[in-house]
Amino acid sequence: ASVFTINQQVAVRFATGLENGSASALSNALVFWQLPFGIFSASITTVLFPKMSREFTRNDYKNLRATVTYGLRFLFVLLIPSSIVLMFQGAGIISVTLQRGAFTAANTSMAADVLLYYSFGLFSVGAFTFLQRFFYAIGNYRVPLYTAALVCAVDIALSLWLKETFLRVRGLALANSLSFTLGLIILLFHSSKLIGGFEWKEMLKSFWKTLVPLPIIIIYSIWYANRFPMWWVAGSKPENLLRLALVLVPITTAIFLIYLALKVDMLRNAIHRGTIKNE
């Protein structure tokens, strides 16, 4: 379960051998990447882990399959929009939060570039962690152990290659995203075999509902960037906090309203029941 932490320590070690500021950019990007990961992925995994354990103990594979599918769907509808927001608004978020004193606009730009490549793997890491807990719930430790070892090896190999390309420190973030995506595919394959497949119809419904707000996020972000170009360069100032709010609040509201209109059941459950519960 510590594979992500191990990979990050390796990445930081590699970053120290690159341009000045690379290790700090990597560490700062991870702080903001871990915000949606910690809020959404960790909470969903924590709630559903004992539920999966109970269902496996009762040999209730029908509900176990529904719970695993539900967890993946929930992660998808939350982490995919989060990753898009981090990709397009990373510079503004980092600037308003950190850019003051010795932390310059160049530092913000470097950290935002690293955050962009980490964001590609936000869902992969979240779903990978969730499926790890699924295997722990059923007492299968071999598959997640071997998969984690492979993820670590692939991440190191890709890091050694990509950090020497034009990507430099960004390559370390990309290596992390690619290696966990590979690990997720492996865990999806094995978990599907163990529970007799996922509820693919429900998965596809969640998939297309998640896609609906994404063009709005992207178009609004591009429009705002053209309307207020490079606004984040001024750093952590009250007016920039307002500008950031004028980006994030409309985007968050749009996602929430679209999910309500599309009757995303995970959101409805959270509102009406205050708990994660499979219908």
Coordinates of C-alpha atoms in Angstrom, one line a residue:
A1 CA 0.0 0.0 0.0
S2 CA 3.0 2.3 0.4
V3 CA 3.9 2.2 -3.3
F4 CA 2.7 5.7 -4.0
T5 CA 4.9 7.1 -1.2
I6 CA 7.9 5.1 -2.4
N7 CA 7.4 6.4 -5.9
Q8 CA 7.2 10.0 -4.7
Q9 CA 10.4 9.6 -2.7
V10 CA 12.2 8.2 -5.8
A11 CA 10.8 11.1 -7.9
V12 CA 12.1 13.7 -5.4
R13 CA 15.5 12.0 -5.4
F14 CA 15.6 12.2 -9.2
A15 CA 14.4 15.8 -9.2
T16 CA 17.4 16.9 -7.1
G17 CA 19.6 16.1 -10.0
L18 CA 17.7 18.4 -12.4
E19 CA 17.5 22.1 -12.7
N20 CA 17.3 24.3 -9.6
G21 CA 13.8 24.3 -8.1
S22 CA 12.8 21.0 -9.6
A23 CA 12.5 19.1 -6.3
S24 CA 10.5 22.0 -4.8
A25 CA 8.2 22.1 -7.9
L26 CA 7.6 18.4 -7.5
S27 CA 6.8 18.7 -3.8
N28 CA 4.6 21.7 -4.2
A29 CA 2.6 20.1 -7.1
L30 CA 2.0 17.0 -5.0
V31 CA 0.5 19.2 -2.2
F32 CA -2.3 20.4 -4.5
W33 CA -2.7 17.1 -6.3
Q34 CA -3.3 15.3 -3.0
L35 CA -6.1 17.7 -2.1
P36 CA -8.8 16.1 -4.3
F37 CA -7.2 12.7 -3.9
G38 CA -7.4 13.0 -0.1
I39 CA -10.9 14.4 0.1
F40 CA -12.5 12.1 -2.5
S41 CA -10.5 9.0 -2.9
A42 CA -9.5 8.4 0.7
S43 CA -13.0 9.0 2.0
I44 CA -14.7 6.8 -0.5
T45 CA -12.2 4.0 0.0
T46 CA -12.4 4.2 3.8
V47 CA -16.2 4.0 3.8
L48 CA -16.5 1.1 1.3
F49 CA -13.6 -1.0 2.5
P50 CA -15.5 -2.6 5.5
K51 CA -18.6 -2.9 3.3
M52 CA -16.7 -5.0 0.8
S53 CA -15.2 -7.1 3.6
R54 CA -18.7 -7.9 5.0
E55 CA -20.1 -8.8 1.6
F56 CA -17.2 -11.1 0.8
T57 CA -17.5 -12.8 4.3
R58 CA -21.2 -13.5 3.5
N59 CA -20.3 -14.7 0.0
D60 CA -22.6 -12.0 -1.3
Y61 CA -20.9 -11.6 -4.7
K62 CA -23.8 -9.8 -6.3
N63 CA -23.6 -6.9 -3.8
L64 CA -19.8 -7.1 -3.7
R65 CA -19.8 -6.5 -7.5
A66 CA -22.2 -3.6 -7.1
T67 CA -20.1 -2.0 -4.3
V68 CA -16.9 -2.2 -6.3
T69 CA -18.6 -0.8 -9.4
Y70 CA -20.2 1.9 -7.3
G71 CA -16.8 2.9 -5.8
L72 CA -15.2 3.2 -9.2
R73 CA -18.1 5.2 -10.6
F74 CA -18.0 7.5 -7.6
L75 CA -14.3 8.1 -8.1
F76 CA -14.8 8.7 -11.8
V77 CA -17.4 11.4 -11.4
L78 CA -15.4 13.2 -8.8
L79 CA -11.8 12.8 -9.8
I80 CA -12.1 13.3 -13.6
P81 CA -13.5 16.9 -13.2
S82 CA -11.0 17.5 -10.4
S83 CA -8.1 16.6 -12.7
I84 CA -9.4 18.9 -15.5
V85 CA -9.6 21.8 -13.0
L86 CA -6.0 21.2 -11.8
M87 CA -4.8 21.0 -15.4
F88 CA -6.3 24.4 -16.4
Q89 CA -6.2 26.3 -13.1
G90 CA -3.1 24.9 -11.4
A91 CA -1.1 28.1 -11.9
G92 CA -3.8 30.3 -10.4
I93 CA -4.3 28.0 -7.4
I94 CA -0.5 27.7 -6.7
S95 CA 0.1 31.4 -7.2
V96 CA -2.7 32.5 -4.8
T97 CA -1.6 30.0 -2.2
L98 CA 2.2 30.1 -2.3
Q99 CA 3.6 33.0 -4.5
R100 CA 5.0 35.5 -2.1
G101 CA 8.5 36.5 -0.9
A102 CA 11.1 34.2 -2.5
F103 CA 8.5 32.1 -4.3
T104 CA 8.3 33.7 -7.7
A105 CA 6.1 33.5 -10.8
A106 CA 8.8 31.2 -12.3
N107 CA 8.4 28.8 -9.4
T108 CA 4.6 28.9 -9.8
S109 CA 4.9 28.1 -13.5
M110 CA 7.3 25.2 -12.9
A111 CA 5.0 23.7 -10.2
A112 CA 1.9 24.1 -12.3
D113 CA 3.6 22.3 -15.2
V114 CA 4.4 19.4 -12.9
L115 CA 0.9 19.4 -11.5
L116 CA -0.5 19.2 -15.1
Y117 CA 1.3 15.9 -15.7
Y118 CA 0.4 14.5 -12.2
S119 CA -3.3 15.4 -13.0
F120 CA -3.3 12.9 -15.9
G121 CA -3.0 10.1 -13.3
L122 CA -5.4 11.4 -10.6
F123 CA -8.2 8.9 -11.4
S124 CA -5.7 6.1 -12.0
V125 CA -4.1 6.5 -8.6
G126 CA -7.4 6.9 -6.8
A127 CA -8.9 3.8 -8.5
F128 CA -5.7 1.9 -8.0
T129 CA -5.8 2.6 -4.2
F130 CA -9.5 1.6 -4.1
L131 CA -9.0 -1.7 -5.8
Q132 CA -6.0 -2.4 -3.5
R133 CA -8.5 -2.2 -0.7
F134 CA -10.9 -4.5 -2.5
F135 CA -8.2 -7.2 -2.7
Y136 CA -7.4 -6.6 1.0
A137 CA -11.1 -7.0 1.8
I138 CA -11.2 -10.4 0.2
G139 CA -7.9 -11.5 1.7
N140 CA -5.9 -11.5 -1.5
Y141 CA -2.6 -9.8 -0.9
R142 CA -0.5 -11.4 -3.7
V143 CA -2.1 -9.5 -6.7
P144 CA -1.8 -6.0 -5.2
L145 CA 1.7 -6.8 -4.0
Y146 CA 3.0 -8.0 -7.3
T147 CA 1.2 -5.1 -9.1
A148 CA 2.6 -2.5 -6.8
A149 CA 6.1 -3.9 -7.4
L150 CA 5.5 -3.7 -11.1
V151 CA 4.2 -0.1 -10.8
C152 CA 7.3 0.9 -8.8
A153 CA 9.6 -0.7 -11.4
V154 CA 7.9 0.9 -14.4
D155 CA 7.8 4.3 -12.7
I156 CA 11.5 4.2 -12.0
A157 CA 12.3 3.0 -15.6
L158 CA 10.1 5.7 -17.1
S159 CA 11.5 8.4 -14.8
L160 CA 15.1 7.5 -15.8
W161 CA 14.1 8.0 -19.4
L162 CA 11.7 10.9 -19.3
K163 CA 13.8 13.1 -17.0
E164 CA 16.5 13.2 -19.7
T165 CA 14.0 14.4 -22.3
F166 CA 12.7 17.9 -22.8
L167 CA 10.1 17.1 -20.1
R168 CA 12.7 17.1 -17.3
V169 CA 11.0 17.3 -14.0
R170 CA 7.6 17.0 -15.7
G171 CA 8.7 13.6 -17.0
L172 CA 8.8 12.4 -13.4
A173 CA 5.1 13.3 -12.9
L174 CA 4.2 11.8 -16.2
A175 CA 6.0 8.5 -15.3
N176 CA 4.0 8.4 -12.1
S177 CA 0.7 8.8 -14.0
L178 CA 1.6 6.2 -16.7
S179 CA 2.8 3.6 -14.2
F180 CA -0.3 3.8 -12.1
T181 CA -2.5 3.7 -15.1
L182 CA -0.8 0.4 -16.0
G183 CA -1.3 -0.8 -12.5
L184 CA -5.0 0.1 -12.6
I185 CA -5.5 -1.8 -15.8
I186 CA -4.0 -4.9 -14.2
L187 CA -6.1 -4.6 -11.0
L188 CA -9.2 -4.0 -13.1
F189 CA -8.5 -7.2 -15.0
H190 CA -8.0 -9.4 -11.9
S191 CA -10.8 -7.9 -9.9
S192 CA -13.2 -8.3 -12.8
K193 CA -12.4 -12.0 -13.0
L194 CA -12.9 -12.5 -9.2
I195 CA -16.3 -10.8 -9.0
G196 CA -17.7 -12.0 -12.4
G197 CA -17.3 -8.7 -14.2
F198 CA -18.4 -5.2 -13.3
E199 CA -21.8 -3.6 -13.9
W200 CA -20.7 -2.2 -17.2
K201 CA -24.1 -0.6 -18.0
E202 CA -23.9 1.5 -14.8
M203 CA -20.2 2.3 -15.5
L204 CA -21.0 3.6 -19.0
K205 CA -23.9 5.7 -17.6
S206 CA -21.5 7.4 -15.1
F207 CA -18.9 7.8 -17.8
W208 CA -21.0 9.8 -20.2
K209 CA -22.5 11.9 -17.3
T210 CA -19.0 12.8 -16.2
L211 CA -18.1 13.9 -19.8
V212 CA -21.0 16.4 -20.0
P213 CA -19.5 19.2 -17.7
L214 CA -16.0 18.8 -19.0
P215 CA -16.4 21.0 -22.2
I216 CA -17.9 23.7 -19.9
I217 CA -14.9 23.6 -17.6
I218 CA -12.4 23.7 -20.5
I219 CA -14.2 26.4 -22.5
Y220 CA -14.7 28.7 -19.5
S221 CA -11.1 28.2 -18.4
I222 CA -9.8 29.1 -21.9
W223 CA -12.2 32.1 -22.1
Y224 CA -11.1 33.4 -18.7
A225 CA -7.4 32.9 -19.5
N226 CA -7.9 35.0 -22.7
R227 CA -10.0 37.6 -20.9
F228 CA -7.4 37.9 -18.0
P229 CA -4.1 36.7 -19.4
M230 CA -1.4 35.7 -16.9
W231 CA -3.4 37.2 -14.0
W232 CA -1.7 34.8 -11.6
V233 CA 1.8 36.3 -12.2
A234 CA 1.0 39.0 -9.6
G235 CA 1.0 36.3 -6.9
S236 CA -0.8 36.0 -3.6
K237 CA -2.8 39.2 -3.5
P238 CA -6.5 39.9 -2.5
E239 CA -7.5 40.7 -6.0
N240 CA -6.0 37.5 -7.3
L241 CA -7.9 35.5 -4.6
L242 CA -11.1 37.1 -6.1
R243 CA -10.0 36.3 -9.6
L244 CA -9.4 32.7 -8.6
A245 CA -12.9 32.5 -7.0
L246 CA -14.4 33.9 -10.2
V247 CA -12.9 30.8 -11.9
L248 CA -13.5 28.1 -9.4
V249 CA -16.9 29.0 -8.1
P250 CA -18.7 29.0 -11.5
I251 CA -17.0 25.8 -12.5
T252 CA -17.9 24.0 -9.3
T253 CA -21.5 25.3 -9.4
A254 CA -21.8 24.2 -13.1
I255 CA -20.6 20.7 -12.3
F256 CA -22.9 20.4 -9.3
L257 CA -26.0 21.6 -11.2
I258 CA -25.2 19.4 -14.2
Y259 CA -24.8 16.3 -12.0
L260 CA -28.1 17.2 -10.3
A261 CA -29.8 17.6 -13.7
L262 CA -28.4 14.3 -15.0
K263 CA -29.5 12.6 -11.7
V264 CA -26.0 11.3 -10.8
D265 CA -27.0 8.8 -8.1
M266 CA -23.8 9.2 -6.1
L267 CA -24.5 12.9 -5.6
R268 CA -28.1 12.2 -4.8
N269 CA -27.1 9.7 -2.2
A270 CA -24.7 12.1 -0.6
I271 CA -27.3 14.9 -0.4
H272 CA -30.3 12.9 0.8
R273 CA -28.6 10.2 2.9
G274 CA -25.4 11.8 4.0
T275 CA -23.6 8.5 3.3
I276 CA -22.3 6.4 0.5
K277 CA -24.9 3.8 -0.1
N278 CA -25.5 1.6 -3.1
E279 CA -29.0 1.8 -4.4

